[in-house]
Coordinates of C-alpha atoms and ligand atoms in Angstrom, one line a residue:
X1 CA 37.9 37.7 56.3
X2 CA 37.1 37.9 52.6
X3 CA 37.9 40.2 50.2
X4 CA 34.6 41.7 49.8
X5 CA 35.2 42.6 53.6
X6 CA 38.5 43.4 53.4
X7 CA 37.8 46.1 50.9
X8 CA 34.6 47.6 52.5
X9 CA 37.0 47.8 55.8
X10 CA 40.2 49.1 54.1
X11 CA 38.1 52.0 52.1
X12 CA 36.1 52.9 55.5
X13 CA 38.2 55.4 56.7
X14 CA 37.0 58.4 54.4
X15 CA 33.5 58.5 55.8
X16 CA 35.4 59.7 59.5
X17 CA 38.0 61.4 58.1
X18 CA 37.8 64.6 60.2
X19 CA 37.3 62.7 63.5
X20 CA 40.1 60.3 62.6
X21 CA 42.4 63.1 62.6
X22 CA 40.8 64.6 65.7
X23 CA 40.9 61.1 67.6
X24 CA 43.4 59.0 66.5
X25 CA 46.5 58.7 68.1
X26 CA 50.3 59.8 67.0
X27 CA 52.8 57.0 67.1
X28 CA 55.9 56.3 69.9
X29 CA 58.7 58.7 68.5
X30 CA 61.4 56.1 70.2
X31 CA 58.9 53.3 67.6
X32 CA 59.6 55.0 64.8
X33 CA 63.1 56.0 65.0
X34 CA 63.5 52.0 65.7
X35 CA 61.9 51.3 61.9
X36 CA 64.4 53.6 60.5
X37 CA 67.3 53.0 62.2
X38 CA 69.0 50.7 59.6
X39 CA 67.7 52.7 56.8
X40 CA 70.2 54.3 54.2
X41 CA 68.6 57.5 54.2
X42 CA 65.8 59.3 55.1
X43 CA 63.9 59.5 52.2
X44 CA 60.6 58.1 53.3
X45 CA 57.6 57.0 51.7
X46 CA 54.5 56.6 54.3
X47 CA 52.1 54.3 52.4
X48 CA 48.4 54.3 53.3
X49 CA 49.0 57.6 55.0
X50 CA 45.4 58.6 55.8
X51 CA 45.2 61.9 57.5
X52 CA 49.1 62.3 58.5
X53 CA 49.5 61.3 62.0
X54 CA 52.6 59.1 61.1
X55 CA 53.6 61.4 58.5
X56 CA 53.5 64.3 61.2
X57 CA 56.3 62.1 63.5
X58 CA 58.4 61.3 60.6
X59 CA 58.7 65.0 59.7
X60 CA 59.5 65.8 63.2
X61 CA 62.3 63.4 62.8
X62 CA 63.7 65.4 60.0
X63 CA 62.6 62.8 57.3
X64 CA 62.5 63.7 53.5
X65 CA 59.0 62.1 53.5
X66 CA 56.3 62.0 50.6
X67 CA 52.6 60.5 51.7
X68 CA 50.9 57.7 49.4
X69 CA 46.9 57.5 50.5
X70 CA 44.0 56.3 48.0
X71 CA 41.1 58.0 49.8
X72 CA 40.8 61.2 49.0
X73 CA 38.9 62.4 51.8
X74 CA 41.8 61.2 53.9
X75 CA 44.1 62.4 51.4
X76 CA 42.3 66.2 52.0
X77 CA 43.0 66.1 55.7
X78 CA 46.8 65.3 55.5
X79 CA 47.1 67.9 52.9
X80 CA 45.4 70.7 55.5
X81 CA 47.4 69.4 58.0
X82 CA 50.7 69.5 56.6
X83 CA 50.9 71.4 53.3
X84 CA 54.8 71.2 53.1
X85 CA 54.3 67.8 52.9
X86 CA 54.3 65.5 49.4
X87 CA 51.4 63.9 48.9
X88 CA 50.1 61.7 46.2
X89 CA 46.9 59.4 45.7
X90 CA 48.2 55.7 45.2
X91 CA 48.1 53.0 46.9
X92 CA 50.6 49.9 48.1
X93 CA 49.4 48.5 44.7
X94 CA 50.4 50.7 42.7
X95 CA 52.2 52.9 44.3
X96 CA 53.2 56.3 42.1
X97 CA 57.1 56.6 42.6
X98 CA 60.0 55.7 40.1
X99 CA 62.1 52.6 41.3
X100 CA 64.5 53.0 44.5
X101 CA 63.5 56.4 45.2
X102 CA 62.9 56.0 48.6
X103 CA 65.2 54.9 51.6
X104 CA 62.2 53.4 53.7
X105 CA 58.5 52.2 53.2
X106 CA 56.7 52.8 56.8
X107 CA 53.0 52.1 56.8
X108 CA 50.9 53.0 60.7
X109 CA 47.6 51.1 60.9
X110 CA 47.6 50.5 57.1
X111 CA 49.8 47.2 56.4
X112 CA 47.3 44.5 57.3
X113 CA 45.0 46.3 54.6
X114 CA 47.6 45.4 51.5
X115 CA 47.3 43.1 48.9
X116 CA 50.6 41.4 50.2
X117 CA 51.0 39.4 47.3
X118 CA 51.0 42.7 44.8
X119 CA 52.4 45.1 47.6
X120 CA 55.3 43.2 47.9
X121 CA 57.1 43.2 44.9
X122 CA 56.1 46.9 44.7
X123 CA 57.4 48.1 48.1
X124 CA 60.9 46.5 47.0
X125 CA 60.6 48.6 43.6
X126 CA 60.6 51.6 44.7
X127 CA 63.2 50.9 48.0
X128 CA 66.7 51.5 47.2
X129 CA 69.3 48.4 48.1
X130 CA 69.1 47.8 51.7
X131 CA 66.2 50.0 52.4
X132 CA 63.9 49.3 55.2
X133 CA 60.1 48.2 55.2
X134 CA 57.9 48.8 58.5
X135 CA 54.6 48.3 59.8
X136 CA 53.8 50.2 63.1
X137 CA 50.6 49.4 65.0
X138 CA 49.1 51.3 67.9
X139 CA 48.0 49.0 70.2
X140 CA 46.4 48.9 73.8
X141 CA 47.5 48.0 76.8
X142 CA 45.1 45.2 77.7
X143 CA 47.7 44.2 80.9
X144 CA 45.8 46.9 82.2
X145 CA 42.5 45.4 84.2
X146 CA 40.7 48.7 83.1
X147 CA 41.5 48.2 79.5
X148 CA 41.1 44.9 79.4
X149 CA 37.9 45.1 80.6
X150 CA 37.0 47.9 77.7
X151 CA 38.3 45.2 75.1
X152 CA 35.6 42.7 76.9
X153 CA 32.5 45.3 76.5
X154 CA 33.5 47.0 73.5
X155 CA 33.6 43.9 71.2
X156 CA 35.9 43.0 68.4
X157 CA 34.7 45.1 66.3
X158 CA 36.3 48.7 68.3
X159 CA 39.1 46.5 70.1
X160 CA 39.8 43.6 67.7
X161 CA 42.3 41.3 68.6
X162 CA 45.3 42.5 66.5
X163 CA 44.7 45.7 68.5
X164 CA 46.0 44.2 71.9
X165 CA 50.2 43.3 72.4
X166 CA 49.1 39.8 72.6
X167 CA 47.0 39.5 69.5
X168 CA 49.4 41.8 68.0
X169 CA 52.4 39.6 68.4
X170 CA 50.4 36.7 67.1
X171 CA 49.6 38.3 64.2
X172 CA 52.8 40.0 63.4
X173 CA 54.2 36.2 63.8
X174 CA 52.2 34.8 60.8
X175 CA 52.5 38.0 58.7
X176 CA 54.8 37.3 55.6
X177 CA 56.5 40.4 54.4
X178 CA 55.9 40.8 52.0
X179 CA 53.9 38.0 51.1
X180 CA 54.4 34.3 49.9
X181 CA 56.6 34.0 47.2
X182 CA 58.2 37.3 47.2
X183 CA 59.6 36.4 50.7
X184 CA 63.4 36.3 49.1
X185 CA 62.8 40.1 48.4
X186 CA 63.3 41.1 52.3
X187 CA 65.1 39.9 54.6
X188 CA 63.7 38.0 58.3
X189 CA 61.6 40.5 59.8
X190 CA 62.2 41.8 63.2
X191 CA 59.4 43.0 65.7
X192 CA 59.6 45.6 68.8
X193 CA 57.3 47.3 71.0
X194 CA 57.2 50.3 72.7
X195 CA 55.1 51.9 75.5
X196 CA 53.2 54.7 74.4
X197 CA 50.0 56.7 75.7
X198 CA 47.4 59.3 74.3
X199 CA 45.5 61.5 76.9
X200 CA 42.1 61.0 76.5
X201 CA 38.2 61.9 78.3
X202 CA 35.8 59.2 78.1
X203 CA 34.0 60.9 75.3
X204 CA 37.2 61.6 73.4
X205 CA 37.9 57.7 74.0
X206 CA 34.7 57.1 72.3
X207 CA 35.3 58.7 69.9
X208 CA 38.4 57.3 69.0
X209 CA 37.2 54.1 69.0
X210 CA 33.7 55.3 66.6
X211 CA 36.5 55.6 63.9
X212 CA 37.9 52.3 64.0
X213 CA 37.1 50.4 60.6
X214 CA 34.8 47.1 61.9
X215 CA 32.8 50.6 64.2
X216 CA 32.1 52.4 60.6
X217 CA 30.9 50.0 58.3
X218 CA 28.2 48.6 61.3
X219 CA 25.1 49.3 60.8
X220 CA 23.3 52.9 62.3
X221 CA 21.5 50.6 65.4
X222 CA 24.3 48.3 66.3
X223 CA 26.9 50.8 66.4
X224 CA 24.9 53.1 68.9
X225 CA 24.2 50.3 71.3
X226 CA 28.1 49.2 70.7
X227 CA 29.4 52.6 71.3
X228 CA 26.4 53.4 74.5
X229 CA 27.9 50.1 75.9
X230 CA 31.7 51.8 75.7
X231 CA 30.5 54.9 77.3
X232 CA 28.6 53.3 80.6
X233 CA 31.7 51.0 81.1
X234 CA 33.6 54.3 81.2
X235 CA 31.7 56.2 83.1
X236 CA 31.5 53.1 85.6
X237 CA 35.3 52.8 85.8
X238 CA 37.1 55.1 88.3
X239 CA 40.3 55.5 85.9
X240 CA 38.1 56.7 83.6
X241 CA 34.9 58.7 84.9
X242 CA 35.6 62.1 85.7
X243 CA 38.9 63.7 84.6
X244 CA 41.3 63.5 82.2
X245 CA 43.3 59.9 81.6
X246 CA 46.5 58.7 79.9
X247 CA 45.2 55.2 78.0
X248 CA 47.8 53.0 77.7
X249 CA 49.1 51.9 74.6
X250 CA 52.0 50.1 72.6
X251 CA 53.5 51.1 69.5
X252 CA 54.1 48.0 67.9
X253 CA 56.7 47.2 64.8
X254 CA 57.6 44.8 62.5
X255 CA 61.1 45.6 60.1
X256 CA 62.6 43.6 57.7
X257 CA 65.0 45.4 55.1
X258 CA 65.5 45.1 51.4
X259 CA 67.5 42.2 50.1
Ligands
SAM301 C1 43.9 52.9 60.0 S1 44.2 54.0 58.7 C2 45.9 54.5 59.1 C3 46.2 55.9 58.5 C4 47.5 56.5 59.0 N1 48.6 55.7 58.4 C5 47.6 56.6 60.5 O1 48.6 56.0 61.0 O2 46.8 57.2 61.1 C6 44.5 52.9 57.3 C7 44.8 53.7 56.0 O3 45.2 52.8 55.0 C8 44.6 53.2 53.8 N2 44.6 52.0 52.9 C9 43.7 51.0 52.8 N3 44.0 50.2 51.9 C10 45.2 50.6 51.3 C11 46.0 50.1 50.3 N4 45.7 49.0 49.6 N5 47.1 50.9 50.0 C12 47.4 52.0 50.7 N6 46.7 52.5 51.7 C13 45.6 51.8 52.0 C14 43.2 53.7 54.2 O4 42.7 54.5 53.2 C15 43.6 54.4 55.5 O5 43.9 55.8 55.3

């Protein structure tokens, strides 16, 4: 992917900002206590927040959390959401916190959007000694025929392949946190996985998958045939026609902690 790509995809989100907070899914609550489990504290900063679904599980978990997001119209939901809730346009580049103030970075769906190679050495500024960095992904369950068989209709652009365990683990495997030649800033990252599920209609599953970024920036005609494919397949499938459905999914992280 480029970086003319890259950007158009990272600053897609806005545009859907109300039915990414409808659709998308929370995150594994045993996931998330995993990234912070070595952390010093429980000051949190979730970077590339979008509309608070992460930020929502790491309040629940008692977290002294303040959100960094640079869309505004993402920014706007996660303030209605949660108005007790810190929250401050930035972005992993520049992220607006003094140095060590936070006990943990976490970043859900967002990390494979930074600018590793500027990120980097700014996660680790504002990280206290020893502090924690984590990326968690919500993956899904392609083990399952029915799923698998979604990924094969939908395309890459709703069910790309870092969006499965496999292509998931994979990627994680290559991903250099934070990002060559800052590497001696963190330590080796870990990686964990954990089952997790979101309770979903067909139409609620399409449109969930409507807000992933490659589904927004297609154009009008391919995106209706794209998403008109998705919803036959469902409607097709027995798990998936009729009632109510659990999809499976993974919560999916990657750890490494401040050297
Ligand atoms: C897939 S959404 C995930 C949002 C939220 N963390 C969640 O779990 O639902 C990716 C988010 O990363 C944000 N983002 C993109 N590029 C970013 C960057 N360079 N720094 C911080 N956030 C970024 C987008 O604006 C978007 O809100």
């Amino acid at each position: 992917m480029d970086q003319g790509d890259r950007t158009l995809l990272s600053s897609s989100f806005g545009a859907a900002a109300v039915a990414y907070a409808e659709h998308r899914p929370d995150y594994a609550r045993t996931a998330v206590r995993w990234a912070l489990k070595s952390a010093p504290g429980l000051r949190v900063l979730d970077l590339g927040a979008g509309t608070g679904k992460l930020t929502a599980a790491l309040v629940a978990l008692g977290a002294d959390v303040v959100a960094v997001e640079p869309d505004p119209a993402m920014l706007t939901e996660l303030r209605r959401a949660l108005p007790a809730v810190r929250a401050l346009p930035g972005s992993a580049e520049a992220i607006p916190l003094p140095d060590g103030a936070v006990d943990a970075v976490l970043a859900g769906n967002a990390l494979h959007w930074f600018d590793m190679a500027v990120a980097g050495p700014e996660m680790a500024r504002v990280l206290a000694p020893g502090g924690v960095l984590a990326g968690l992904w919500n993956v899904m369950d392609d083990g399952v025929e029915w799923v698998a068989g979604l990924a094969r209709v939908s395309g890459s652009a709703a069910i790309g392949p870092r969006d499965t365990p496999t292509g998931w683990r994979a990627e994680a495997a290559g991903m250099h946190l934070p990002g060559t030649g800052t590497a001696a800033l963190f330590g080796s990252p870990e990686q964990a996985e954990f089952p997790h599920g979101q309770r979903r209609t067909a139409d609620s599953l399409v449109a969930t998958l409507a807000t992933r970024a490659g589904m927004l920036v297609m154009p009008e005609p391919e995106r209706e045939a794209t998403l008109g494919r998705i919803r036959a397949y469902l409607a097709s499938r027995p798990e998936t026609a009729d009632a109510e459905f659990t999809l499976p999914m993974q919560t999916c992280v990657l750890r490494t902690r401040r050297s």
